[in-house]
Tab-separated table of C-alpha atoms in Angstrom:
chain	number	residue	atom	x	y	z
A	160	MET	CA	155.675	-253.692	-46.483
A	161	LEU	CA	153.773	-256.649	-44.972
A	162	ARG	CA	150.642	-254.586	-44.331
A	163	ARG	CA	150.477	-253.441	-47.947
A	164	ALA	CA	151.027	-256.999	-49.167
A	165	VAL	CA	148.201	-258.300	-47.012
A	166	LEU	CA	145.889	-255.534	-48.179
A	167	ALA	CA	146.762	-256.155	-51.809
A	168	GLY	CA	146.156	-259.867	-51.457
A	169	LEU	CA	142.693	-259.325	-50.016
A	170	THR	CA	141.652	-256.428	-52.213
A	171	ALA	CA	139.929	-258.333	-55.017
A	172	GLY	CA	137.716	-260.440	-52.794
A	173	SER	CA	137.004	-257.599	-50.419
A	174	LEU	CA	136.027	-255.243	-53.224
A	175	MET	CA	133.587	-257.845	-54.556
A	176	LEU	CA	131.919	-257.878	-51.158
A	177	SER	CA	131.891	-254.131	-50.667
A	178	THR	CA	130.527	-253.324	-54.118
A	179	ALA	CA	127.622	-255.707	-53.586
A	180	CYS	CA	125.966	-253.173	-51.307
A	181	GLY	CA	125.138	-249.502	-51.369
A	182	GLY	CA	126.522	-246.824	-49.086
A	183	ASP	CA	123.301	-245.292	-47.723
A	184	GLY	CA	120.710	-247.840	-48.904
A	185	GLU	CA	119.539	-250.991	-47.142
A	186	PRO	CA	122.677	-252.861	-46.030
A	187	ALA	CA	123.434	-256.242	-47.607
A	188	GLN	CA	122.800	-259.339	-45.496
A	189	GLN	CA	126.436	-259.794	-44.426
A	190	GLN	CA	126.404	-256.233	-43.075
A	191	ARG	CA	123.980	-257.246	-40.341
A	192	GLN	CA	124.388	-259.647	-37.454
A	193	ALA	CA	122.194	-262.748	-37.303
A	194	ASP	CA	119.970	-260.815	-34.887
A	195	GLY	CA	119.524	-258.019	-37.435
A	196	ARG	CA	121.819	-255.450	-35.834
A	197	LEU	CA	123.941	-253.279	-38.127
A	198	ARG	CA	127.652	-254.101	-38.188
A	199	ILE	CA	129.590	-250.911	-37.399
A	200	VAL	CA	133.382	-250.768	-37.272
A	201	ALA	CA	135.151	-247.917	-35.458
A	202	GLY	CA	138.810	-247.004	-35.851
A	203	PHE	CA	139.509	-246.207	-32.185
A	204	TYR	CA	137.841	-245.510	-28.843
A	205	PRO	CA	136.039	-242.122	-29.132
A	206	LEU	CA	134.490	-243.299	-32.395
A	207	GLN	CA	133.478	-246.578	-30.765
A	208	TYR	CA	131.958	-244.655	-27.853
A	209	MET	CA	129.702	-242.451	-29.955
A	210	SER	CA	128.774	-245.343	-32.277
A	211	GLU	CA	127.709	-247.493	-29.324
A	212	ARG	CA	125.770	-244.667	-27.698
A	213	VAL	CA	123.937	-243.787	-30.904
A	214	GLY	CA	123.516	-247.319	-32.266
A	215	ALA	CA	122.796	-248.975	-28.880
A	216	GLU	CA	120.749	-252.162	-29.281
A	217	ASP	CA	120.340	-251.557	-33.021
A	218	ALA	CA	124.068	-251.897	-33.792
A	219	ALA	CA	126.995	-254.242	-33.124
A	220	VAL	CA	130.095	-252.051	-32.840
A	221	THR	CA	133.653	-253.345	-33.236
A	222	ASN	CA	136.695	-251.271	-32.265
A	223	LEU	CA	139.719	-251.979	-34.475
A	224	THR	CA	142.118	-250.719	-31.764
A	225	GLN	CA	142.547	-252.988	-28.754
A	226	GLY	CA	142.319	-251.475	-25.283
A	227	GLY	CA	145.609	-250.032	-24.047
A	228	ALA	CA	147.104	-249.879	-27.557
A	229	GLU	CA	148.320	-246.706	-29.247
A	230	PRO	CA	145.814	-246.104	-32.106
A	231	HIS	CA	148.317	-244.215	-34.298
A	232	ASP	CA	150.387	-247.394	-34.654
A	233	LEU	CA	147.559	-249.772	-35.555
A	234	GLU	CA	148.355	-252.440	-38.146
A	235	LEU	CA	145.261	-254.307	-39.321
A	236	LYS	CA	145.109	-258.097	-39.262
A	237	PRO	CA	143.372	-260.054	-42.037
A	238	SER	CA	140.448	-260.717	-39.682
A	239	GLN	CA	140.068	-256.985	-39.115
A	240	LEU	CA	140.164	-256.304	-42.843
A	241	ALA	CA	137.288	-258.775	-43.161
A	242	GLN	CA	135.395	-256.812	-40.495
A	243	VAL	CA	135.873	-253.614	-42.510
A	244	SER	CA	134.652	-255.374	-45.643
A	245	ASP	CA	131.559	-256.800	-43.917
A	246	ALA	CA	130.574	-253.601	-42.099
A	247	ALA	CA	127.484	-251.575	-42.899
A	248	LEU	CA	129.405	-248.505	-41.740
A	249	VAL	CA	133.072	-247.773	-40.990
A	250	VAL	CA	133.579	-244.833	-38.633
A	251	TYR	CA	137.107	-243.450	-38.920
A	252	LEU	CA	139.188	-240.264	-38.899
A	253	ASN	CA	141.094	-239.813	-42.134
A	254	GLY	CA	144.802	-239.134	-41.544
A	255	PHE	CA	144.898	-240.513	-37.995
A	256	GLN	CA	145.379	-244.242	-38.648
A	257	PRO	CA	147.078	-244.922	-42.001
A	258	SER	CA	146.204	-248.626	-42.089
A	259	VAL	CA	142.509	-247.843	-41.551
A	260	ASP	CA	142.639	-245.112	-44.207
A	261	GLU	CA	144.009	-247.609	-46.699
A	262	ALA	CA	141.477	-250.294	-45.806
A	263	VAL	CA	138.653	-247.790	-46.251
A	264	ARG	CA	140.038	-246.663	-49.606
A	265	LEU	CA	140.230	-250.223	-50.882
A	266	GLN	CA	137.167	-251.793	-49.301
A	267	ALA	CA	134.745	-249.317	-47.764
A	268	LYS	CA	134.708	-246.025	-49.674
A	269	ASP	CA	130.927	-245.964	-50.061
A	270	LYS	CA	130.182	-247.002	-46.498
A	271	ALA	CA	132.629	-244.830	-44.555
A	272	PHE	CA	131.858	-242.045	-42.089
A	273	ASP	CA	134.888	-239.747	-41.938
A	274	VAL	CA	134.931	-237.623	-38.785
A	275	ALA	CA	137.448	-235.260	-40.407
A	276	ALA	CA	134.943	-234.491	-43.163
A	277	VAL	CA	132.263	-233.520	-40.627
A	278	GLU	CA	134.404	-231.264	-38.431
A	279	ARG	CA	137.276	-230.315	-40.691
A	280	LEU	CA	140.656	-230.432	-39.002
A	281	ALA	CA	142.886	-227.377	-39.276
A	282	ALA	CA	145.640	-228.079	-41.795
A	283	GLY	CA	148.054	-225.540	-40.420
A	284	GLY	CA	146.178	-223.009	-38.354
A	285	GLU	CA	145.766	-222.657	-34.630
A	286	HIS	CA	145.648	-226.410	-34.063
A	287	GLY	CA	148.307	-227.373	-36.605
A	288	GLY	CA	146.469	-230.414	-37.923
A	289	ASP	CA	145.614	-231.761	-34.462
A	290	PRO	CA	143.226	-234.712	-35.019
A	291	HIS	CA	141.996	-234.835	-31.397
A	292	VAL	CA	138.753	-233.040	-32.199
A	293	TRP	CA	136.734	-235.151	-29.724
A	294	LEU	CA	138.424	-233.301	-26.834
A	295	ASP	CA	136.206	-230.324	-27.699
A	296	PRO	CA	132.721	-231.429	-26.554
A	297	VAL	CA	131.008	-228.873	-28.796
A	298	ARG	CA	132.700	-230.159	-31.947
A	299	PHE	CA	132.147	-233.729	-30.814
A	300	ALA	CA	128.425	-233.028	-30.448
A	301	VAL	CA	128.256	-231.887	-34.080
A	302	ILE	CA	129.908	-235.144	-35.169
A	303	VAL	CA	127.475	-237.174	-33.050
A	304	GLY	CA	124.513	-235.498	-34.747
A	305	LYS	CA	125.826	-236.299	-38.221
A	306	LEU	CA	126.590	-239.882	-37.205
A	307	GLY	CA	123.027	-240.251	-35.933
A	308	GLU	CA	121.698	-239.134	-39.308
A	309	ARG	CA	123.932	-241.602	-41.141
A	310	ILE	CA	123.027	-244.603	-38.970
A	311	ALA	CA	119.333	-243.697	-39.118
A	312	ALA	CA	119.512	-243.659	-42.933
A	313	LEU	CA	120.939	-247.193	-42.846
A	314	ASP	CA	118.239	-248.445	-40.466
A	315	PRO	CA	114.926	-246.714	-41.289
A	316	ALA	CA	112.914	-249.047	-39.068
A	317	ASN	CA	114.787	-247.755	-36.006
A	318	ALA	CA	115.561	-244.243	-37.278
A	319	ASP	CA	113.505	-242.378	-34.679
A	320	ALA	CA	115.150	-244.172	-31.736
A	321	ILE	CA	118.605	-243.667	-33.246
A	322	LYS	CA	118.038	-239.925	-33.643
A	323	VAL	CA	116.715	-239.650	-30.082
A	324	ARG	CA	119.844	-241.344	-28.715
A	325	ALA	CA	122.070	-239.054	-30.765
A	326	GLY	CA	120.231	-236.057	-29.315
A	327	GLN	CA	120.628	-237.381	-25.781
A	328	LEU	CA	124.385	-237.761	-26.232
A	329	GLN	CA	124.593	-234.272	-27.729
A	330	ASP	CA	122.813	-232.910	-24.649
A	331	GLU	CA	125.360	-234.649	-22.395
A	332	LEU	CA	128.226	-233.176	-24.396
A	333	HIS	CA	126.768	-229.688	-24.157
A	334	ARG	CA	126.415	-230.097	-20.374
A	335	LEU	CA	130.040	-231.216	-20.268
A	336	ASP	CA	130.994	-228.083	-22.186
A	337	GLU	CA	129.129	-225.983	-19.632
A	338	GLU	CA	131.044	-227.677	-16.797
A	339	TYR	CA	134.369	-226.977	-18.516
A	340	THR	CA	133.433	-223.372	-19.262
A	341	ALA	CA	132.440	-222.715	-15.651
A	342	GLY	CA	135.289	-224.762	-14.155
A	343	LEU	CA	138.028	-223.055	-16.183
A	344	ARG	CA	136.641	-219.533	-16.166
A	345	THR	CA	138.710	-218.165	-13.280
A	346	CYS	CA	142.196	-219.641	-12.939
A	347	ALA	CA	145.548	-218.385	-11.687
A	348	ARG	CA	147.277	-219.720	-14.809
A	349	ARG	CA	146.135	-220.570	-18.320
A	350	GLU	CA	149.150	-222.486	-19.700
A	351	ILE	CA	148.995	-226.288	-19.830
A	352	VAL	CA	152.356	-228.021	-20.313
A	353	THR	CA	151.757	-231.348	-22.080
A	354	SER	CA	153.930	-234.217	-23.262
A	355	HIS	CA	152.709	-233.786	-26.835
A	356	ALA	CA	150.441	-231.465	-28.781
A	357	ALA	CA	147.168	-233.378	-28.386
A	358	PHE	CA	145.111	-230.689	-26.657
A	359	GLY	CA	144.824	-227.881	-29.187
A	360	TYR	CA	141.050	-228.097	-29.586
A	361	LEU	CA	140.442	-228.317	-25.846
A	362	ALA	CA	142.777	-225.379	-25.200
A	363	GLY	CA	141.171	-223.324	-27.956
A	364	ARG	CA	137.638	-223.916	-26.693
A	365	TYR	CA	138.428	-222.907	-23.098
A	366	HIS	CA	140.929	-220.095	-23.728
A	367	LEU	CA	143.973	-221.996	-22.511
A	368	THR	CA	147.472	-222.042	-23.990
A	369	GLN	CA	148.966	-225.428	-24.765
A	370	VAL	CA	152.743	-225.713	-24.274
A	371	PRO	CA	153.707	-229.106	-25.763
A	372	ILE	CA	157.073	-230.739	-25.161
A	373	SER	CA	156.826	-232.575	-28.502
A	374	GLY	CA	154.602	-232.243	-31.557
A	375	LEU	CA	151.504	-234.090	-32.727
A	376	ASP	CA	153.326	-237.402	-33.087
A	377	PRO	CA	153.571	-238.968	-29.611
A	378	ASP	CA	156.668	-240.895	-30.714
A	379	GLU	CA	158.510	-237.739	-31.760
A	380	GLU	CA	161.654	-237.057	-29.774
A	381	PRO	CA	161.929	-233.358	-28.913
A	382	SER	CA	165.301	-231.696	-29.227
A	383	PRO	CA	167.243	-230.798	-26.077
A	384	GLN	CA	166.674	-227.146	-26.997
A	385	ARG	CA	162.910	-227.684	-27.041
A	386	VAL	CA	162.970	-229.405	-23.665
A	387	SER	CA	164.977	-226.505	-22.224
A	388	GLN	CA	162.574	-223.968	-23.733
A	389	VAL	CA	159.532	-225.698	-22.267
A	390	ALA	CA	161.186	-226.008	-18.850
A	391	ALA	CA	162.076	-222.306	-18.863
A	392	LEU	CA	158.578	-221.261	-19.917
A	393	ALA	CA	156.927	-223.548	-17.380
A	394	LYS	CA	159.089	-222.070	-14.620
A	395	GLU	CA	158.415	-218.516	-15.793
A	396	LYS	CA	154.641	-219.110	-15.773
A	397	GLY	CA	154.728	-220.780	-12.380
A	398	ALA	CA	153.459	-224.123	-13.647
A	399	THR	CA	152.780	-226.567	-10.831
A	400	THR	CA	152.034	-229.560	-13.074
A	401	ILE	CA	153.603	-231.074	-16.187
A	402	PHE	CA	151.104	-233.348	-17.915
A	403	PHE	CA	151.768	-236.690	-19.570
A	404	GLU	CA	149.411	-239.181	-21.238
A	405	ALA	CA	148.225	-242.594	-20.158
A	406	LEU	CA	149.539	-244.366	-23.294
A	407	VAL	CA	152.842	-242.456	-23.585
A	408	SER	CA	156.023	-242.655	-21.489
A	409	PRO	CA	155.995	-240.062	-18.666
A	410	LYS	CA	159.799	-239.707	-18.549
A	411	LEU	CA	160.135	-236.310	-20.260
A	412	SER	CA	157.298	-234.798	-18.271
A	413	GLN	CA	158.768	-236.155	-15.044
A	414	THR	CA	162.214	-234.777	-15.950
A	415	ILE	CA	160.885	-231.249	-16.530
A	416	ALA	CA	158.667	-231.437	-13.446
A	417	LYS	CA	161.633	-232.401	-11.271
A	418	GLU	CA	163.779	-229.651	-12.795
A	419	ILE	CA	161.311	-226.863	-11.972
A	420	GLY	CA	159.916	-228.279	-8.718
A	421	ALA	CA	156.523	-229.236	-10.164
A	422	LYS	CA	154.685	-232.557	-10.251
A	423	ALA	CA	153.811	-234.804	-13.193
A	424	ALA	CA	150.198	-235.860	-13.700
A	425	VAL	CA	147.983	-237.457	-16.343
A	426	LEU	CA	145.944	-235.435	-18.830
A	427	ASP	CA	144.256	-238.047	-20.976
A	428	PRO	CA	143.662	-237.501	-24.727
A	429	ILE	CA	141.094	-240.341	-24.535
A	430	GLU	CA	142.451	-242.353	-27.431
A	431	GLY	CA	141.631	-245.444	-25.336
A	432	VAL	CA	140.185	-246.078	-21.871
A	433	GLU	CA	140.631	-248.499	-18.995
A	434	ASP	CA	137.834	-250.867	-17.948
A	435	GLY	CA	135.189	-248.992	-15.996
A	436	ASP	CA	135.883	-245.655	-17.677
A	437	ASP	CA	134.164	-243.991	-20.592
A	438	TYR	CA	134.573	-240.750	-22.539
A	439	VAL	CA	132.540	-238.602	-20.133
A	440	SER	CA	134.148	-239.963	-16.948
A	441	VAL	CA	137.654	-239.329	-18.316
A	442	MET	CA	136.714	-235.831	-19.487
A	443	VAL	CA	135.418	-235.077	-15.969
A	444	ARG	CA	138.685	-236.370	-14.506
A	445	ASN	CA	140.650	-234.240	-16.962
A	446	LEU	CA	138.696	-231.170	-15.845
A	447	ALA	CA	139.552	-231.855	-12.197
A	448	ALA	CA	143.245	-232.259	-13.111
A	449	LEU	CA	143.226	-228.988	-15.077
A	450	ARG	CA	141.505	-227.076	-12.292
A	451	GLU	CA	144.084	-228.249	-9.751
A	452	ALA	CA	147.048	-227.549	-12.055
A	453	LEU	CA	145.842	-224.106	-13.084
A	454	GLY	CA	144.714	-222.935	-9.656
A	455	CYS	CA	141.082	-222.425	-10.671
A	456	THR	CA	138.464	-221.206	-8.221
């Protein structure tokens, strides 16, 4: 494959760069901007968000996934491979973006922060390997704390400020959790019908039941039998809303909604955001959409 060929062609030079520096020691010169800020590379939006909040003026954060793009399908360009090689820290989620996983393995093993190693993803339990751990604010807060420790270790001169910012973001996430807990405590329904199985952690945290039309892969085509099953269950439970995602086609959700007399609406897995939005604002919007769909008081 082209991606593998590109990676192979750059491996030798990239490895020479990456082995010239330590993982948790003082970063090499190329791992800092000219103004002294740490170079941090994030695989996709939620990881960019927490890196920017924690690193702030002490870090220059690059998101490998362009706005509006589906992060699962990312194919790295040579320029992005160079960014991985030159980074002081690569923040990624192992198993979510294969091209990033491979770049980390070849070029950034000793300077990678793997979200999946901080908050281990269920391999086959209640969430079925769902990688969308950031949709649970409590789990996300744990990850933020660990990221703060890692960035602080790379930048001792600014360690205190970095840890303070990590704590501030954790406080915001815990307040968000409190809003969700209160907002979803008393609802007429507790089933959320979604276009794909991205909301397992959110559902588990707030005692909801996710009913996905398709599995964890947003490109997976559900069988006609599955679509019929979901439509029947949604009608039986009195669902008023069938959710779809901002980066995925709404057609299936709209079809089921029309069939049972419901409406289709967005429930965002926050894999990317539009200009003017951020993680917290989209989570607040998701809460409002859930409260309306579930008849919460």
